[in-house]
Coordinates of C-alpha atoms in Angstrom, one line a residue:
Chain A
M3 CA 66.5 128.6 -3.4
R4 CA 66.7 124.9 -4.0
R5 CA 65.9 125.4 -7.7
V6 CA 68.6 128.1 -8.1
L7 CA 71.2 125.9 -6.5
G8 CA 70.1 123.0 -8.7
T9 CA 70.5 125.1 -11.9
Q10 CA 74.0 126.2 -10.8
N11 CA 74.8 122.7 -10.1
R12 CA 73.8 121.6 -13.5
T13 CA 75.8 124.3 -15.2
L14 CA 78.8 123.3 -13.2
W15 CA 78.4 119.6 -14.2
F16 CA 77.8 120.6 -17.8
W17 CA 81.3 122.2 -17.8
V18 CA 82.9 119.3 -15.9
F19 CA 81.8 117.1 -18.8
V20 CA 82.2 119.4 -21.7
G21 CA 84.9 121.7 -20.5
P22 CA 88.0 119.6 -21.1
F23 CA 87.0 118.8 -24.6
A24 CA 85.9 122.4 -25.4
L25 CA 89.2 123.8 -24.0
G26 CA 91.3 121.5 -26.1
L27 CA 89.3 122.4 -29.2
I28 CA 89.8 126.1 -28.4
V29 CA 93.6 125.6 -27.9
F30 CA 94.2 123.3 -30.8
T31 CA 91.7 124.4 -33.4
Y32 CA 90.4 128.0 -32.7
V33 CA 93.7 129.4 -31.6
P34 CA 95.7 128.0 -34.5
L35 CA 93.0 129.4 -36.9
A36 CA 93.1 132.8 -35.3
W37 CA 96.9 132.7 -35.3
S38 CA 96.9 131.7 -38.9
V39 CA 94.8 134.7 -39.9
Y40 CA 97.1 136.9 -37.9
L41 CA 100.3 135.5 -39.5
S42 CA 98.8 135.8 -42.9
F43 CA 99.1 139.6 -42.6
F44 CA 102.8 139.5 -41.8
D45 CA 106.1 138.8 -43.5
A46 CA 106.9 135.6 -41.6
H47 CA 109.9 133.7 -43.0
N48 CA 111.3 131.2 -40.5
T49 CA 109.5 132.7 -37.6
V50 CA 106.2 132.3 -35.7
S51 CA 106.4 135.8 -34.1
P52 CA 106.8 138.1 -37.0
T53 CA 107.2 141.9 -36.8
D54 CA 106.7 143.2 -40.4
F55 CA 103.0 143.9 -41.1
I56 CA 102.4 143.7 -44.8
G57 CA 98.6 143.8 -45.1
F58 CA 97.1 141.8 -47.9
D59 CA 100.4 141.3 -49.7
N60 CA 100.6 137.6 -48.9
Y61 CA 97.0 137.1 -50.2
T62 CA 97.7 139.0 -53.5
S63 CA 101.0 137.2 -54.1
M64 CA 99.2 133.9 -53.4
L65 CA 96.4 134.6 -55.8
R66 CA 98.8 135.8 -58.5
N67 CA 101.0 132.8 -58.0
D68 CA 100.4 130.3 -60.9
A69 CA 101.5 127.4 -58.7
F70 CA 98.7 128.1 -56.2
T71 CA 96.0 128.7 -58.7
D72 CA 97.2 125.6 -60.6
S73 CA 96.8 123.6 -57.4
L74 CA 93.2 124.7 -57.2
V75 CA 92.6 123.6 -60.7
T76 CA 94.3 120.3 -59.9
F77 CA 91.9 119.9 -57.0
A78 CA 88.9 120.8 -59.1
V79 CA 89.9 118.2 -61.8
F80 CA 90.7 115.6 -59.1
S81 CA 87.2 116.1 -57.5
A82 CA 85.5 115.9 -60.8
F83 CA 87.1 112.5 -61.2
I84 CA 86.9 111.1 -57.7
V85 CA 83.6 112.3 -56.4
P86 CA 81.3 110.7 -59.0
T87 CA 83.4 107.5 -59.5
T88 CA 83.5 106.8 -55.7
F89 CA 79.8 107.6 -55.4
V90 CA 78.7 105.3 -58.2
L91 CA 81.0 102.4 -57.3
S92 CA 80.1 102.5 -53.6
L93 CA 76.4 102.7 -54.3
A94 CA 76.7 99.8 -56.9
L95 CA 78.6 97.7 -54.4
A96 CA 76.0 98.4 -51.7
L97 CA 73.1 97.5 -53.9
M98 CA 74.7 94.3 -55.1
V99 CA 76.0 93.2 -51.7
N100 CA 72.6 94.0 -50.1
R101 CA 70.8 91.6 -52.5
T102 CA 73.3 88.8 -51.9
R103 CA 72.2 86.3 -49.3
R104 CA 75.0 83.8 -49.2
G105 CA 78.4 85.3 -48.3
Q106 CA 77.2 88.8 -47.6
A107 CA 79.4 89.2 -44.6
F108 CA 82.4 87.9 -46.5
L109 CA 81.8 90.3 -49.5
R110 CA 81.3 93.2 -47.1
S111 CA 84.6 92.5 -45.4
V112 CA 86.5 92.2 -48.7
F113 CA 85.3 95.6 -49.9
F114 CA 85.7 97.3 -46.6
L115 CA 89.1 95.8 -45.8
P116 CA 91.1 98.4 -47.8
A117 CA 89.8 101.1 -45.4
A118 CA 92.2 99.6 -42.9
C119 CA 95.1 100.3 -45.3
S120 CA 97.0 103.6 -45.2
Y121 CA 97.5 105.8 -48.2
V122 CA 101.2 105.4 -47.7
V123 CA 101.0 101.6 -48.0
A124 CA 98.5 101.7 -50.9
A125 CA 100.6 104.3 -52.8
L126 CA 103.6 102.1 -52.4
I127 CA 101.8 99.1 -53.9
W128 CA 100.4 101.2 -56.7
K129 CA 103.6 102.9 -57.5
L130 CA 106.1 100.0 -57.2
S131 CA 104.0 97.0 -58.1
I132 CA 100.9 97.7 -60.1
F133 CA 101.7 100.9 -62.1
N134 CA 105.4 100.6 -62.3
G135 CA 106.5 102.0 -65.6
V136 CA 109.4 99.7 -66.2
R137 CA 109.7 96.0 -66.7
F138 CA 107.9 94.5 -63.7
G139 CA 104.6 96.4 -63.2
L140 CA 101.5 94.3 -63.0
A141 CA 99.5 96.7 -65.3
N142 CA 102.3 96.6 -68.0
T143 CA 102.6 92.9 -67.6
V144 CA 98.9 92.3 -68.2
L145 CA 98.7 94.8 -71.1
G146 CA 101.8 93.1 -72.5
W147 CA 99.9 89.8 -72.9
F148 CA 97.7 91.7 -75.3
G149 CA 100.6 93.2 -77.1
A150 CA 100.4 96.7 -75.7
D151 CA 103.4 98.9 -75.3
Q152 CA 104.8 99.7 -71.8
T153 CA 103.6 102.9 -70.3
A154 CA 105.4 105.0 -67.7
W155 CA 102.2 105.6 -65.8
L156 CA 103.3 108.1 -63.2
S157 CA 105.4 110.3 -65.4
T158 CA 103.2 110.4 -68.5
T159 CA 101.4 113.7 -68.6
D160 CA 100.1 113.6 -72.2
P161 CA 97.8 111.8 -72.0
P162 CA 97.7 112.2 -68.2
W163 CA 98.0 108.6 -67.2
Y164 CA 99.0 109.6 -63.7
W165 CA 95.4 110.4 -63.0
L166 CA 94.4 106.8 -63.5
V167 CA 96.9 105.8 -60.8
I168 CA 95.8 108.6 -58.4
V169 CA 92.1 108.0 -58.8
T170 CA 92.2 104.2 -58.5
V171 CA 94.2 104.3 -55.3
R172 CA 91.6 106.5 -53.6
L173 CA 88.8 104.4 -55.1
W174 CA 90.2 101.2 -53.7
L175 CA 90.8 102.7 -50.3
Q176 CA 87.5 104.5 -49.9
A177 CA 84.7 102.8 -51.9
G178 CA 84.2 100.2 -49.1
F179 CA 83.7 102.8 -46.4
Y180 CA 81.0 104.6 -48.4
M181 CA 79.5 101.2 -49.3
I182 CA 78.9 100.7 -45.6
L183 CA 77.1 104.0 -45.3
F184 CA 74.9 103.1 -48.2
L185 CA 74.3 99.6 -46.8
A186 CA 73.1 101.2 -43.5
G187 CA 70.8 103.4 -45.5
L188 CA 69.4 100.4 -47.5
Q189 CA 68.7 98.4 -44.4
R190 CA 66.5 101.2 -43.0
I191 CA 64.2 101.1 -46.0
S192 CA 60.9 99.6 -44.9
P193 CA 60.1 96.2 -46.7
T194 CA 56.4 97.3 -47.0
L195 CA 57.5 99.9 -49.6
Y196 CA 58.8 97.1 -51.8
E197 CA 55.7 94.9 -51.2
A198 CA 53.5 97.8 -52.1
A199 CA 55.5 98.4 -55.3
A200 CA 55.2 94.8 -56.3
V201 CA 51.5 94.9 -55.7
D202 CA 51.3 97.9 -57.9
G203 CA 53.1 96.0 -60.6
A204 CA 56.5 97.6 -60.5
R205 CA 59.0 95.4 -62.2
P206 CA 61.8 94.3 -59.9
G207 CA 65.1 95.9 -61.1
W208 CA 65.3 99.3 -62.6
Q209 CA 61.7 100.6 -61.8
V210 CA 61.9 99.7 -58.2
L211 CA 65.5 101.1 -57.9
R212 CA 64.5 104.4 -59.5
H213 CA 61.1 104.9 -57.8
I214 CA 61.7 103.3 -54.4
T215 CA 65.3 102.7 -53.5
L216 CA 67.1 105.8 -54.7
P217 CA 64.6 108.3 -53.3
Q218 CA 64.7 106.5 -50.0
L219 CA 68.5 106.8 -50.0
R220 CA 68.4 110.6 -50.5
A221 CA 69.6 111.5 -47.0
T222 CA 72.5 109.0 -47.2
S223 CA 73.4 110.2 -50.7
I224 CA 73.7 113.8 -49.5
A225 CA 75.9 112.8 -46.6
V226 CA 78.1 110.7 -48.8
A227 CA 78.4 113.5 -51.4
L228 CA 79.4 116.1 -48.8
L229 CA 81.9 113.7 -47.2
L230 CA 83.4 112.9 -50.6
V231 CA 84.0 116.6 -51.5
I232 CA 85.4 117.5 -48.0
N233 CA 87.7 114.5 -48.2
A234 CA 88.8 115.4 -51.7
F235 CA 89.9 118.8 -50.4
Q236 CA 92.2 117.0 -47.9
A237 CA 94.0 115.0 -50.6
F238 CA 97.7 114.9 -49.7
D239 CA 98.9 111.5 -48.8
E240 CA 98.5 109.7 -52.2
F241 CA 99.8 112.7 -54.2
Y242 CA 102.9 113.1 -52.0
N243 CA 103.6 109.4 -51.9
L244 CA 102.9 108.6 -55.5
L245 CA 104.5 111.5 -57.3
S246 CA 107.4 112.9 -55.1
N247 CA 110.7 111.2 -55.2
S248 CA 114.2 111.8 -53.8
S249 CA 114.8 114.6 -56.4
G250 CA 111.6 116.5 -55.5
Y251 CA 108.0 116.9 -56.7
P252 CA 107.1 117.1 -60.3
P253 CA 105.6 120.5 -61.5
Y254 CA 102.2 119.0 -62.3
A255 CA 99.5 117.6 -60.0
R256 CA 100.1 119.5 -56.8
P257 CA 96.8 119.7 -55.0
P258 CA 96.5 122.7 -52.5
L259 CA 97.8 120.8 -49.5
V260 CA 100.9 119.6 -51.2
Y261 CA 101.6 123.1 -52.4
L262 CA 101.0 124.6 -49.0
Y263 CA 103.2 121.9 -47.4
Y264 CA 106.1 122.9 -49.6
T265 CA 105.5 126.6 -49.2
A266 CA 105.2 126.7 -45.5
L267 CA 107.4 123.9 -44.4
G268 CA 109.7 123.4 -47.4
R269 CA 113.1 125.2 -47.8
E270 CA 111.5 128.6 -47.7
Q271 CA 109.7 128.2 -44.4
N272 CA 107.3 131.0 -45.4
L273 CA 104.7 130.7 -42.7
G274 CA 103.0 134.0 -43.6
L275 CA 102.4 133.0 -47.2
G276 CA 101.4 129.4 -46.1
S277 CA 98.9 130.8 -43.6
A278 CA 97.4 133.1 -46.3
G279 CA 97.0 130.0 -48.5
A280 CA 95.4 128.1 -45.7
V281 CA 92.9 130.9 -45.0
L282 CA 92.0 131.1 -48.7
L283 CA 91.6 127.3 -48.8
A284 CA 89.4 127.3 -45.7
L285 CA 87.2 130.1 -47.2
I286 CA 86.8 128.1 -50.5
I287 CA 85.9 125.0 -48.6
A288 CA 83.3 126.8 -46.5
V289 CA 81.7 128.4 -49.6
V290 CA 81.7 125.1 -51.4
T291 CA 80.3 123.1 -48.5
V292 CA 77.6 125.6 -47.6
G293 CA 76.7 125.9 -51.3
Q294 CA 76.5 122.2 -51.7
A295 CA 74.4 121.8 -48.6
R296 CA 72.0 124.5 -49.9
W297 CA 71.9 123.0 -53.3
F298 CA 70.9 119.6 -51.9
G299 CA 68.4 121.4 -49.6
L300 CA 70.0 120.1 -46.5
G301 CA 68.2 121.1 -43.3
R302 CA 64.9 121.5 -45.2
K303 CA 62.2 119.4 -43.7
E304 CA 61.6 116.2 -45.5
D305 CA 57.9 115.4 -46.3
Chain B
M30 CA 63.8 92.9 -46.7
T31 CA 61.4 90.1 -47.3
A32 CA 61.3 88.6 -50.7
P33 CA 59.3 90.8 -53.1
V34 CA 56.2 89.2 -54.7
K35 CA 57.4 87.9 -58.1
R36 CA 55.4 87.2 -61.2
P37 CA 56.3 84.0 -62.9
T38 CA 57.2 85.7 -66.2
D39 CA 60.0 87.6 -64.5
D40 CA 61.7 84.5 -63.2
A41 CA 64.0 83.9 -66.1
L42 CA 65.1 87.6 -66.2
V43 CA 65.6 87.6 -62.4
R44 CA 67.8 84.5 -62.7
V45 CA 70.0 85.9 -65.4
G46 CA 70.3 89.1 -63.4
R47 CA 71.3 87.2 -60.3
A48 CA 73.9 85.2 -62.1
L49 CA 75.4 88.4 -63.6
R50 CA 75.5 90.0 -60.2
V51 CA 77.3 87.1 -58.6
V52 CA 79.9 87.0 -61.4
L53 CA 80.5 90.7 -61.2
L54 CA 80.8 90.6 -57.4
I55 CA 83.3 87.8 -57.5
A56 CA 85.4 89.6 -60.1
L57 CA 85.3 92.8 -58.1
A58 CA 86.2 91.0 -54.9
L59 CA 89.2 89.5 -56.5
L60 CA 90.2 92.9 -57.9
F61 CA 90.0 94.4 -54.4
L62 CA 92.1 91.6 -52.9
I63 CA 94.9 91.8 -55.5
P64 CA 96.8 94.7 -53.8
F65 CA 96.9 92.8 -50.5
Y66 CA 98.3 89.8 -52.3
L67 CA 100.9 91.8 -54.1
L68 CA 102.0 93.3 -50.8
V69 CA 102.5 89.9 -49.2
R70 CA 104.0 88.4 -52.3
N71 CA 106.6 91.1 -52.8
G72 CA 107.3 91.2 -49.1
L73 CA 108.3 87.6 -49.1
A74 CA 110.1 87.5 -52.5
S75 CA 113.7 88.3 -53.4
E76 CA 114.5 91.6 -55.0
E77 CA 115.2 89.7 -58.3
D78 CA 111.7 88.1 -58.1
I79 CA 110.0 91.5 -57.7
T80 CA 111.9 93.2 -60.6
S81 CA 111.9 90.2 -62.9
P82 CA 110.5 91.1 -66.4
D83 CA 108.9 87.6 -66.4
W84 CA 106.5 88.3 -63.6
T85 CA 105.1 85.2 -62.0
F86 CA 102.1 84.9 -59.7
F87 CA 104.0 83.0 -57.0
P88 CA 107.6 84.0 -56.2
T89 CA 110.1 81.3 -57.0
T90 CA 111.2 81.1 -53.3
L91 CA 109.9 82.6 -50.1
H92 CA 112.4 84.8 -48.3
W93 CA 111.3 85.0 -44.7
S94 CA 114.8 86.5 -44.1
N95 CA 113.4 89.8 -45.5
L96 CA 111.8 90.2 -42.0
S97 CA 115.1 89.9 -40.1
E98 CA 116.8 92.1 -42.7
L99 CA 114.2 94.8 -42.1
F100 CA 114.6 94.8 -38.3
D101 CA 118.4 94.5 -38.4
D102 CA 118.7 97.4 -40.9
P103 CA 120.3 100.4 -39.1
T104 CA 119.1 102.9 -41.7
V105 CA 115.4 102.3 -41.0
P106 CA 114.2 102.8 -37.4
M107 CA 111.5 100.1 -37.9
A108 CA 111.1 98.8 -34.4
R109 CA 111.2 102.3 -33.0
S110 CA 108.6 103.7 -35.5
L111 CA 106.3 100.7 -34.8
F112 CA 106.6 101.4 -31.1
N113 CA 105.8 105.1 -31.7
S114 CA 102.8 104.3 -33.8
S115 CA 101.4 101.8 -31.3
L116 CA 101.9 104.3 -28.4
I117 CA 100.3 107.1 -30.4
A118 CA 97.4 105.0 -31.6
V119 CA 96.6 103.6 -28.2
A120 CA 96.9 107.0 -26.4
T121 CA 94.9 108.8 -29.0
T122 CA 92.1 106.2 -28.9
L123 CA 91.8 106.2 -25.1
G124 CA 92.1 110.0 -24.8
T125 CA 89.5 110.6 -27.5
L126 CA 87.1 108.1 -26.1
V127 CA 87.2 109.7 -22.6
L128 CA 87.1 113.3 -23.8
A129 CA 84.6 113.0 -26.6
S130 CA 82.2 110.7 -24.7
L131 CA 82.1 113.0 -21.7
A132 CA 81.5 116.0 -23.9
G133 CA 78.9 114.1 -25.9
Y134 CA 77.1 113.0 -22.8
G135 CA 77.1 116.5 -21.3
L136 CA 75.7 118.0 -24.5
A137 CA 73.0 115.4 -24.8
R138 CA 71.9 115.0 -21.2
I139 CA 72.8 117.9 -18.9
P140 CA 70.5 120.9 -19.3
Y141 CA 72.4 124.1 -19.8
R142 CA 71.1 127.3 -21.3
Y143 CA 73.9 127.6 -23.9
A144 CA 74.3 123.9 -24.7
D145 CA 73.2 124.4 -28.3
Q146 CA 75.6 127.2 -28.9
V147 CA 78.5 125.1 -27.5
F148 CA 77.4 122.2 -29.7
Y149 CA 77.4 124.4 -32.8
A150 CA 80.9 125.8 -31.9
I151 CA 82.1 122.2 -31.7
L152 CA 80.3 121.1 -34.9
G153 CA 81.7 124.1 -36.8
T154 CA 85.2 122.8 -36.5
M155 CA 84.1 119.8 -38.6
M156 CA 83.5 122.2 -41.5
V157 CA 87.1 123.2 -41.4
P158 CA 88.9 120.0 -42.5
A159 CA 91.7 119.2 -40.0
A160 CA 94.2 119.3 -42.9
V161 CA 93.6 123.0 -43.5
T162 CA 94.8 123.9 -40.0
F163 CA 98.1 122.1 -40.3
V164 CA 100.1 125.2 -41.0
P165 CA 98.8 127.2 -37.9
S166 CA 98.8 124.0 -35.8
F167 CA 102.4 123.4 -36.7
V168 CA 103.1 127.1 -35.7
L169 CA 101.4 126.5 -32.3
V170 CA 103.1 123.2 -31.6
S171 CA 106.5 124.5 -32.5
S172 CA 106.1 127.6 -30.3
L173 CA 105.3 125.2 -27.5
G174 CA 108.5 123.4 -28.2
W175 CA 106.6 120.1 -29.0
V176 CA 108.1 119.4 -32.4
S177 CA 109.5 115.8 -32.6
T178 CA 107.9 114.8 -29.3
L179 CA 105.2 112.3 -28.7
R180 CA 103.2 115.0 -26.9
G181 CA 103.2 117.0 -30.1
L182 CA 102.0 114.0 -32.0
I183 CA 99.3 113.0 -29.6
V184 CA 97.8 115.9 -27.7
P185 CA 96.6 118.1 -30.6
T186 CA 94.8 115.1 -32.2
L187 CA 92.7 114.3 -29.0
F188 CA 89.9 116.7 -29.7
S189 CA 87.8 115.0 -32.4
A190 CA 84.6 116.9 -33.1
F191 CA 83.5 113.9 -35.2
A192 CA 83.8 111.5 -32.2
C193 CA 82.0 114.0 -30.0
F194 CA 79.2 114.3 -32.5
I195 CA 78.7 110.5 -32.7
F196 CA 78.6 110.2 -28.9
R197 CA 76.1 113.0 -28.6
Q198 CA 73.8 111.4 -31.2
Y199 CA 74.1 108.1 -29.5
F200 CA 73.4 109.4 -25.9
L201 CA 70.4 111.3 -27.2
G202 CA 68.9 107.9 -28.0
F203 CA 70.0 106.2 -24.8
P204 CA 67.0 104.9 -22.8
R205 CA 66.2 107.4 -20.1
E206 CA 64.7 104.8 -17.8
L207 CA 68.1 103.4 -16.9
E208 CA 69.4 106.8 -15.9
D209 CA 66.3 107.6 -14.0
A210 CA 66.7 104.5 -11.9
A211 CA 70.2 105.6 -11.1
R212 CA 69.0 109.0 -10.1
V213 CA 66.4 107.5 -7.7
D214 CA 69.3 105.5 -6.2
G215 CA 70.9 108.9 -5.4
L216 CA 73.7 108.8 -8.0
G217 CA 74.9 112.2 -9.4
Y218 CA 75.7 112.9 -13.1
W219 CA 79.3 111.6 -12.6
R220 CA 78.5 108.3 -11.1
T221 CA 75.5 107.7 -13.3
Y222 CA 77.7 108.2 -16.3
W223 CA 80.5 105.8 -15.2
R224 CA 78.4 103.1 -13.5
V225 CA 75.3 103.0 -15.7
V226 CA 75.8 104.8 -19.0
V227 CA 79.3 103.6 -20.0
P228 CA 78.8 99.9 -19.2
N229 CA 75.6 99.9 -21.3
S230 CA 77.2 101.7 -24.3
R231 CA 80.1 99.3 -25.2
P232 CA 79.1 99.0 -28.9
V233 CA 79.4 102.8 -29.6
F234 CA 82.7 102.9 -27.7
A235 CA 84.1 100.0 -29.7
A236 CA 82.9 101.6 -33.0
V237 CA 84.3 105.0 -32.3
G238 CA 87.5 103.5 -30.8
T239 CA 88.1 101.4 -33.9
I240 CA 87.7 104.3 -36.3
V241 CA 89.9 106.6 -34.2
F242 CA 92.6 103.8 -33.8
I243 CA 92.7 103.2 -37.6
G244 CA 92.8 107.0 -38.3
A245 CA 95.7 107.5 -35.8
W246 CA 97.7 104.5 -37.1
N247 CA 97.3 105.6 -40.7
S248 CA 97.6 109.3 -40.3
F249 CA 100.4 110.8 -42.3
L250 CA 100.5 114.6 -42.8
W251 CA 100.6 115.5 -39.1
P252 CA 103.3 113.0 -38.2
L253 CA 105.3 114.0 -41.3
V254 CA 105.1 117.7 -40.2
I255 CA 105.7 117.1 -36.5
G256 CA 108.0 114.0 -36.4
Q257 CA 111.0 115.7 -37.9
D258 CA 113.5 113.7 -35.9
R259 CA 114.0 110.0 -36.7
Q260 CA 113.3 109.3 -33.1
A261 CA 109.7 110.5 -33.5
W262 CA 108.9 108.9 -36.8
T263 CA 105.8 106.9 -37.0
V264 CA 105.6 103.8 -39.2
Q265 CA 103.9 105.7 -42.0
V266 CA 106.6 108.3 -42.1
A267 CA 109.3 105.6 -42.0
L268 CA 107.6 103.9 -45.0
A269 CA 107.2 107.2 -46.9
T270 CA 110.9 108.0 -46.4
L271 CA 111.9 104.6 -47.7
N272 CA 109.5 105.0 -50.6
T273 CA 111.0 108.3 -51.7
S274 CA 114.7 107.6 -50.9
Q275 CA 117.5 107.6 -53.4
V276 CA 118.1 103.8 -53.3
I277 CA 114.9 101.8 -53.0
R278 CA 115.4 98.2 -51.8
L279 CA 112.1 96.8 -52.9
H280 CA 111.9 93.6 -50.8
V281 CA 112.7 95.6 -47.6
L282 CA 110.1 98.2 -48.5
F283 CA 107.4 95.7 -49.2
V284 CA 108.0 93.6 -46.1
A285 CA 108.0 96.9 -44.0
A286 CA 104.6 97.8 -45.5
A287 CA 103.2 94.3 -44.9
V288 CA 104.4 94.5 -41.3
S289 CA 102.9 97.9 -40.9
I290 CA 99.4 96.9 -41.7
M291 CA 99.3 93.6 -39.8
P292 CA 98.3 95.1 -36.4
L293 CA 95.6 97.1 -38.0
L294 CA 94.2 94.2 -40.0
V295 CA 93.8 92.2 -36.7
V296 CA 92.0 95.1 -35.0
F297 CA 90.0 95.8 -38.1
L298 CA 88.7 92.2 -38.7
F299 CA 88.0 91.8 -35.0
F300 CA 86.0 95.1 -34.6
Q301 CA 84.5 95.7 -38.1
R302 CA 81.0 94.6 -37.1
W303 CA 81.1 97.3 -34.4
I304 CA 81.9 99.9 -37.1
V305 CA 79.0 98.7 -39.1
A306 CA 76.7 98.8 -36.1
G307 CA 78.1 102.2 -35.1
V308 CA 77.4 103.7 -38.5
E309 CA 73.8 102.3 -38.4
R310 CA 73.1 103.8 -35.0
S311 CA 75.0 107.0 -35.2
G312 CA 72.5 108.7 -37.4
I313 CA 75.4 109.9 -39.6
D314 CA 73.2 109.8 -42.6
D315 CA 70.0 111.0 -41.2

């Protein structure tokens, strides 16, 4: 009797602790997701309670829409740039900062500081100060010292100089954060491994890095790679703030979220179509994330 | 790491390598600081100084009046949006800390038959990036009539699976002896949590709180979607509107951007060691 009461008591307390959070997650994540799936089968212009069931029409028109498929290509190109560059830069920063004795805290702060800056602010500095196309941009000023011509960075599509602007903003904002993750990983590597390597005659530098440090950082590397891809999918702020202006958004370089934002909440207010796009995007993300995790062998036991 | 055992022949090579590393680090550090400098420089320069073709490192004169011009400007609700952002960031941080820490503790410490299933249901929402749900969330919030309200900006953001995950991982590693002592003294789950666990877990609360605060202050897509009225603009939305408007007054825009990151820089510099400690203990990369 006592034990039964005790178990009930624990179940009750479990839900006292977890219930409010779980309820909020249901209301503000699961319900919207379900509603989104529901809406995606309806013709829902300007309304959240539609009446015209249209089956998979929203999905087929979304997949046939060049603007949507282009946005997926934009995302793929963007990730192909940003994931490896951020990975390499943050790892390099972590390795260098970790080996620095004097001023380590200062260097760590300097590289981590941009993480406190918003994309909106960073985009503004990049667009109006560093990569300004006319007269007063820092990049053009510096290049001018070497006799280079002025470049309209954000509106030049051939070659696509706007990628340079978009990639460097995110690199500046995020490299420090991932550097911290790598630093945490480096600090967990046992010093005895390095001592053993030195006794075995491994040369400090490349050999130690390749055979000791990088293998020991494997778990961290997988986490960073997964986070980088998921975050790349969320790209919105810098694209919106760098490329749109008072007269609209240029036809190039719309990642999926920018496209969905304009479809669902722009002039058309086509929530059915926007929901279909969101569902498609969620499916793609799920497939990519699971595939990536499998490929890295996540969840497999380490030996 | 203790110093590796070095052979004398490597010394010259090591010294060159170290010098190269120091030079590279200093160069990179300067590169990382330049954008901050440009922000402050342009915020305190005159419009002519910003747009001059003969760019100079220091502006010719410092215009502190840019600040008063910004706050006196009737077209930008700067004071209002700063107020909104502060309220949202503080409320989101406190709400998230309470909700996610309770849930994390329950998942880690209160035995329940379906605890694992509940945990996976929570973790699963991390797989769906929050940004993908913005269309349906907008639909939900607008059908509640919460568009352009602070409620609409705060409440849906309070349920962070990431924060819950970090707390659960942390509480799994919390020393059981402390809790057992509390139980012997006759404290239930509730009082054990508030009197023993929370006071002994300040670092993880500070770390998660700082990350949530920064995220809330900097968030852009959700406030852009929900804050349609000027009255409900956050400072990020106000800046973005200035940035994409017909007539851009550069000195006002830059001083606004500089003002917008000041509160955060203070929080950040003060709490950053907690973030580092939090990352190291959270098991985020294990």
